[in-house]
Coordinates of C-alpha atoms in Angstrom, one line a residue:
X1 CA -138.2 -5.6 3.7
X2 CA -141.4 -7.7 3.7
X3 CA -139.7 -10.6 6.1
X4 CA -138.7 -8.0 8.4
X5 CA -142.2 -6.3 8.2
X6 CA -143.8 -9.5 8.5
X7 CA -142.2 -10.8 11.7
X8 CA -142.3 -6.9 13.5
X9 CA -146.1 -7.3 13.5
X10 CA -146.2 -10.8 14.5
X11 CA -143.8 -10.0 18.1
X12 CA -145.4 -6.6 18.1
X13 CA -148.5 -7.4 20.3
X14 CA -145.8 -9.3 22.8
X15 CA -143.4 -5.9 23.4
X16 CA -143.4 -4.5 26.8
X17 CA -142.0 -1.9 28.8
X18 CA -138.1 -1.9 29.6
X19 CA -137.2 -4.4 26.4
X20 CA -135.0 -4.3 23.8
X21 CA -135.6 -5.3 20.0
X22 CA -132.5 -5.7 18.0
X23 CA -132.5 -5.8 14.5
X24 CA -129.2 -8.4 12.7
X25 CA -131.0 -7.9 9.0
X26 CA -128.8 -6.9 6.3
X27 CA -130.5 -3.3 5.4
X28 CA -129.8 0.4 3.9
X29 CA -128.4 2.7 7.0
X30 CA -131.7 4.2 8.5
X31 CA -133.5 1.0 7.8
X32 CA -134.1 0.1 11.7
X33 CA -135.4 3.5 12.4
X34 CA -138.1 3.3 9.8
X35 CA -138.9 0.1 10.1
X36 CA -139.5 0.4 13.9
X37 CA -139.6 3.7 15.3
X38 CA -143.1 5.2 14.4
X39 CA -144.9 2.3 15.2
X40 CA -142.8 2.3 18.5
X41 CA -143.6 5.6 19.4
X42 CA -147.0 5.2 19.7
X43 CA -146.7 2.3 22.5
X44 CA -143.4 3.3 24.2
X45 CA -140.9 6.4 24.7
X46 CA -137.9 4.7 22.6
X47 CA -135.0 5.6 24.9
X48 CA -136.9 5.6 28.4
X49 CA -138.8 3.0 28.6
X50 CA -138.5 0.9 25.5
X51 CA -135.0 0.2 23.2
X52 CA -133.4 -0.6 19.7
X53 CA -130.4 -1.9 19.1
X54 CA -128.8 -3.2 15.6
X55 CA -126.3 -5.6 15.5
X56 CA -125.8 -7.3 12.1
X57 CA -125.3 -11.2 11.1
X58 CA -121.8 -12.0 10.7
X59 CA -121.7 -15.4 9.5
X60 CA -119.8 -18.1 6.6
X61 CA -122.2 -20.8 6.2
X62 CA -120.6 -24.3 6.5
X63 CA -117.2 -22.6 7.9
X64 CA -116.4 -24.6 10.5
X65 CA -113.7 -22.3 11.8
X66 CA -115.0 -19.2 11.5
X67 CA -117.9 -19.9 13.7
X68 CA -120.7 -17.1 15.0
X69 CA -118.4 -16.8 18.1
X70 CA -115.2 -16.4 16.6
X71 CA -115.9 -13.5 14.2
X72 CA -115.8 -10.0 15.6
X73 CA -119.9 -8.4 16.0
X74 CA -120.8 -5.3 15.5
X75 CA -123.4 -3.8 17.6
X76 CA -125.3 -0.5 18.2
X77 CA -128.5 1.1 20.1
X78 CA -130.5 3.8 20.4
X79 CA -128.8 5.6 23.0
X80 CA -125.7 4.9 25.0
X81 CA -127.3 3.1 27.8
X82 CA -129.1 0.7 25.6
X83 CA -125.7 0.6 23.2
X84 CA -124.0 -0.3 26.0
X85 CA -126.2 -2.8 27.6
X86 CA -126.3 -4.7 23.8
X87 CA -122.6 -4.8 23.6
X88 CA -122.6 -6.7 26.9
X89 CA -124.9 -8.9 26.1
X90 CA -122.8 -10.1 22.6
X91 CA -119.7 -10.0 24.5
X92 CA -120.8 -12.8 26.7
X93 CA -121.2 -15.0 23.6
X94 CA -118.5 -13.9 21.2
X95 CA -115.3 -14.9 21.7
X96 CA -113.6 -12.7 19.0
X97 CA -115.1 -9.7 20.7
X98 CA -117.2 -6.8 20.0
X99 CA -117.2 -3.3 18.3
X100 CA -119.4 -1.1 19.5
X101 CA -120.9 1.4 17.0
X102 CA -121.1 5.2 17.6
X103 CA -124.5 4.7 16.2
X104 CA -127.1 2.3 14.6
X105 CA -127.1 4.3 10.9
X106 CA -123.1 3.9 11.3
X107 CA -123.2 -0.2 11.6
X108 CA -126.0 -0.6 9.1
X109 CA -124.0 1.1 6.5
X110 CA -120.9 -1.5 7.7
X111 CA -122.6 -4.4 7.6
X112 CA -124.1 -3.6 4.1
X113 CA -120.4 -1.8 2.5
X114 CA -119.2 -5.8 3.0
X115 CA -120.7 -7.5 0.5
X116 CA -121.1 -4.1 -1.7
X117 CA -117.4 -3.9 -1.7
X118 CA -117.0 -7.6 -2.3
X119 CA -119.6 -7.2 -5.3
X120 CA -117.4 -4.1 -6.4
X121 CA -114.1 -6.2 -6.4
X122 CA -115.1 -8.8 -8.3
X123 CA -117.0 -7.2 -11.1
X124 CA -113.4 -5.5 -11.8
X125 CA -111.5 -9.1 -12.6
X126 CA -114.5 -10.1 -14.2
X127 CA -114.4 -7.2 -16.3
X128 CA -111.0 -7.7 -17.3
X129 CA -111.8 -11.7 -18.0
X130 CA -113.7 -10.4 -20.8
X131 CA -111.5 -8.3 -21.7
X132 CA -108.6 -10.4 -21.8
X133 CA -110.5 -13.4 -23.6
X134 CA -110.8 -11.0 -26.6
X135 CA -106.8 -10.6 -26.0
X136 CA -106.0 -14.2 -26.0
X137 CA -104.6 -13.5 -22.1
X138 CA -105.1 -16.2 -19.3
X139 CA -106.9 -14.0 -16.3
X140 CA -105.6 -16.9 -14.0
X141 CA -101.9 -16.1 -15.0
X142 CA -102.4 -12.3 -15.1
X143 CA -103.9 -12.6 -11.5
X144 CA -100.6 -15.4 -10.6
X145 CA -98.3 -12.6 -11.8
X146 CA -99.5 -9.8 -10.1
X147 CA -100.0 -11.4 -6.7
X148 CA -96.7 -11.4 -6.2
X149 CA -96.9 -7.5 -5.4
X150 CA -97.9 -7.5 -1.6
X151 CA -100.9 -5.5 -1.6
X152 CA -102.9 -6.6 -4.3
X153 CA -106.1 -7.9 -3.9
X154 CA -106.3 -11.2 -5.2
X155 CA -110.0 -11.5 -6.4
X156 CA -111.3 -14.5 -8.8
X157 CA -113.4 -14.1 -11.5
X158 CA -116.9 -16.3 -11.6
X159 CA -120.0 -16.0 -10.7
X160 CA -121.6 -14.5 -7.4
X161 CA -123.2 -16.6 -5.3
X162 CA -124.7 -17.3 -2.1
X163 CA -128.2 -15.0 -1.0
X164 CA -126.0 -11.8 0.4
X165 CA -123.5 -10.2 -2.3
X166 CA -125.8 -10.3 -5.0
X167 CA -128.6 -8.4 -3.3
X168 CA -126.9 -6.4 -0.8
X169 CA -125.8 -3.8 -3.1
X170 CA -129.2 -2.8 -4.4
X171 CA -130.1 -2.0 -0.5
X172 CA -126.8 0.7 -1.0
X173 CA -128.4 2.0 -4.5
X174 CA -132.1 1.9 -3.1
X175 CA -131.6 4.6 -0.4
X176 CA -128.5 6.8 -2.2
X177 CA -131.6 7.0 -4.8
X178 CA -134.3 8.1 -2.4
X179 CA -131.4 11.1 -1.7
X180 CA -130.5 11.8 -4.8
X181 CA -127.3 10.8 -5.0
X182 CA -126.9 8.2 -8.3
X183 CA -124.5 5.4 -7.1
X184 CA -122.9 5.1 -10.6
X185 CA -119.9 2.3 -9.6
X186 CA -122.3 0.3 -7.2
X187 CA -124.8 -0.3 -10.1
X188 CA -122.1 -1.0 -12.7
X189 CA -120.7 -3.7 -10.6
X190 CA -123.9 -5.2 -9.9
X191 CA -124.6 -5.3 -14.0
X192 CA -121.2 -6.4 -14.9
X193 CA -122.1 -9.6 -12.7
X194 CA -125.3 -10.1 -13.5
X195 CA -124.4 -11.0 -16.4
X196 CA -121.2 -12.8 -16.1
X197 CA -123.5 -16.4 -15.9
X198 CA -124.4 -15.4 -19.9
X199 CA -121.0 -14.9 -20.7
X200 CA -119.0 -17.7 -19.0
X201 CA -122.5 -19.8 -21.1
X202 CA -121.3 -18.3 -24.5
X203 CA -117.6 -19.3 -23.4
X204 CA -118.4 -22.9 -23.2
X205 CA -120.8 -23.6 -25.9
X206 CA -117.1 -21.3 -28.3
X207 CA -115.2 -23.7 -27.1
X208 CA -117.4 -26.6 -28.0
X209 CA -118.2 -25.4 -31.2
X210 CA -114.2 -24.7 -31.9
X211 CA -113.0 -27.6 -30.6
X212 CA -115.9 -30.0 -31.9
X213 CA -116.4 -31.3 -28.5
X214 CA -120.0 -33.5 -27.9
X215 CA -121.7 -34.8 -24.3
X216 CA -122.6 -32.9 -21.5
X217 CA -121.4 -30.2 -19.6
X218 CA -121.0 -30.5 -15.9
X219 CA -122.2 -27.5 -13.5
X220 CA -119.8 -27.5 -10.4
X221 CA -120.5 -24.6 -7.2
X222 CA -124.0 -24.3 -8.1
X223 CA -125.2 -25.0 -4.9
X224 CA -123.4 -22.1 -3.6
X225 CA -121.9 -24.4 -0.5
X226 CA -119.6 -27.4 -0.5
X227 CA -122.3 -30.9 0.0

């Protein structure tokens, strides 16, 4: 929360009357409010004279297709006028069109269940990778032969990449924790692929040793993004 922190007190001396601040951080539901609001309150009357709005990043890096315009933003405000106002304000730029939240905790926690579920989802086929391995069962082909049933989610094991899915899920555990609430399947997902990058290591250097094979091992996708 630092960056976010860092760059409120740097704009904070330029707020005036009648604006509106909108967050598009990834954070836990209930993040804007205290990031923002007691500060806030002290220089304006949030919801008279002064607004916040949250309306979270929705983006693929290097997908030219699914451009910022052409994916569906979520937005939300303080109140209904300002909630309003922000949704007009996207709709003018995204072409996929908007959905406006019935309030700012509601499109937090949406923006931040994406990548947690995403996280979820593939810590279960990387679970059974393992598994299978020991078994002497191609994942690939297991994952081939049950695709052919139309509603099942066809996740891949590997690693997870990119800055969002592997962080994402501790902002979920961080604030169940602060209400007592222990997220048990969030934070076995987020172990099972922390540590898939050891066991896909131990893999290679078995199938090495077993198959006597010398040189150097290639790393493909570890920049995360294609060139």
């Amino acid at each position: 929360m630092s960056y976010i922190k860092t760059c409120f007190n740097q704009i904070f001396n330029y707020l005036r009357k009648n604006q509106t601040l909108i967050l598009e951080s990834t954070v836990y539901p209930g993040a804007t409010k205290d990031l923002f609001y007691k500060r806030l309150n002290k220089k304006f009357k949030i919801g008279k004279d002064f607004f916040i709005g949250y309306s979270p990043e929705r983006i693929n890096p290097g997908d030219k297709e699914r451009t910022v315009s052409k994916i569906v933003k979520l937005t939300s405000g303080s109140n209904s006028y300002s909630a309003n106002i922000i949704n007009d304000v996207y709709s003018d730029i995204i072409v996929a069109g908007t959905y406006l939240a019935p309030s700012i905790k509601v499109a937090e926690a949406a923006k931040v269940i994406e990548n947690s579920q995403r996280d979820i989802n593939i810590a279960f086929v990387n679970e059974l990778s393992k598994i299978f391995s020991l078994m002497s069962i191609d994942t690939l082909e297991v994952l081939k032969a049950a695709s052919t049933k139309w509603n099942f989610l066809n996740f891949k094991p590997g690693l997870v990449g990119g800055h969002c899915i592997g962080v994402d899920p501790y902002y979920l555990s961080y604030k169940f924790k602060k209400i007592g609430v222990k997220p048990t399947l969030i934070s076995a997902a987020r172990k099972v692929n922390d540590n898939m990058a050891k066991f896909f290591a131990k893999q290679i250097l078995i199938e090495r040793k077993k198959n006597k094979l010398k040189g150097k091992t290639l790393i493909l996708g570890y920049t995360f993004k294609e060139n």
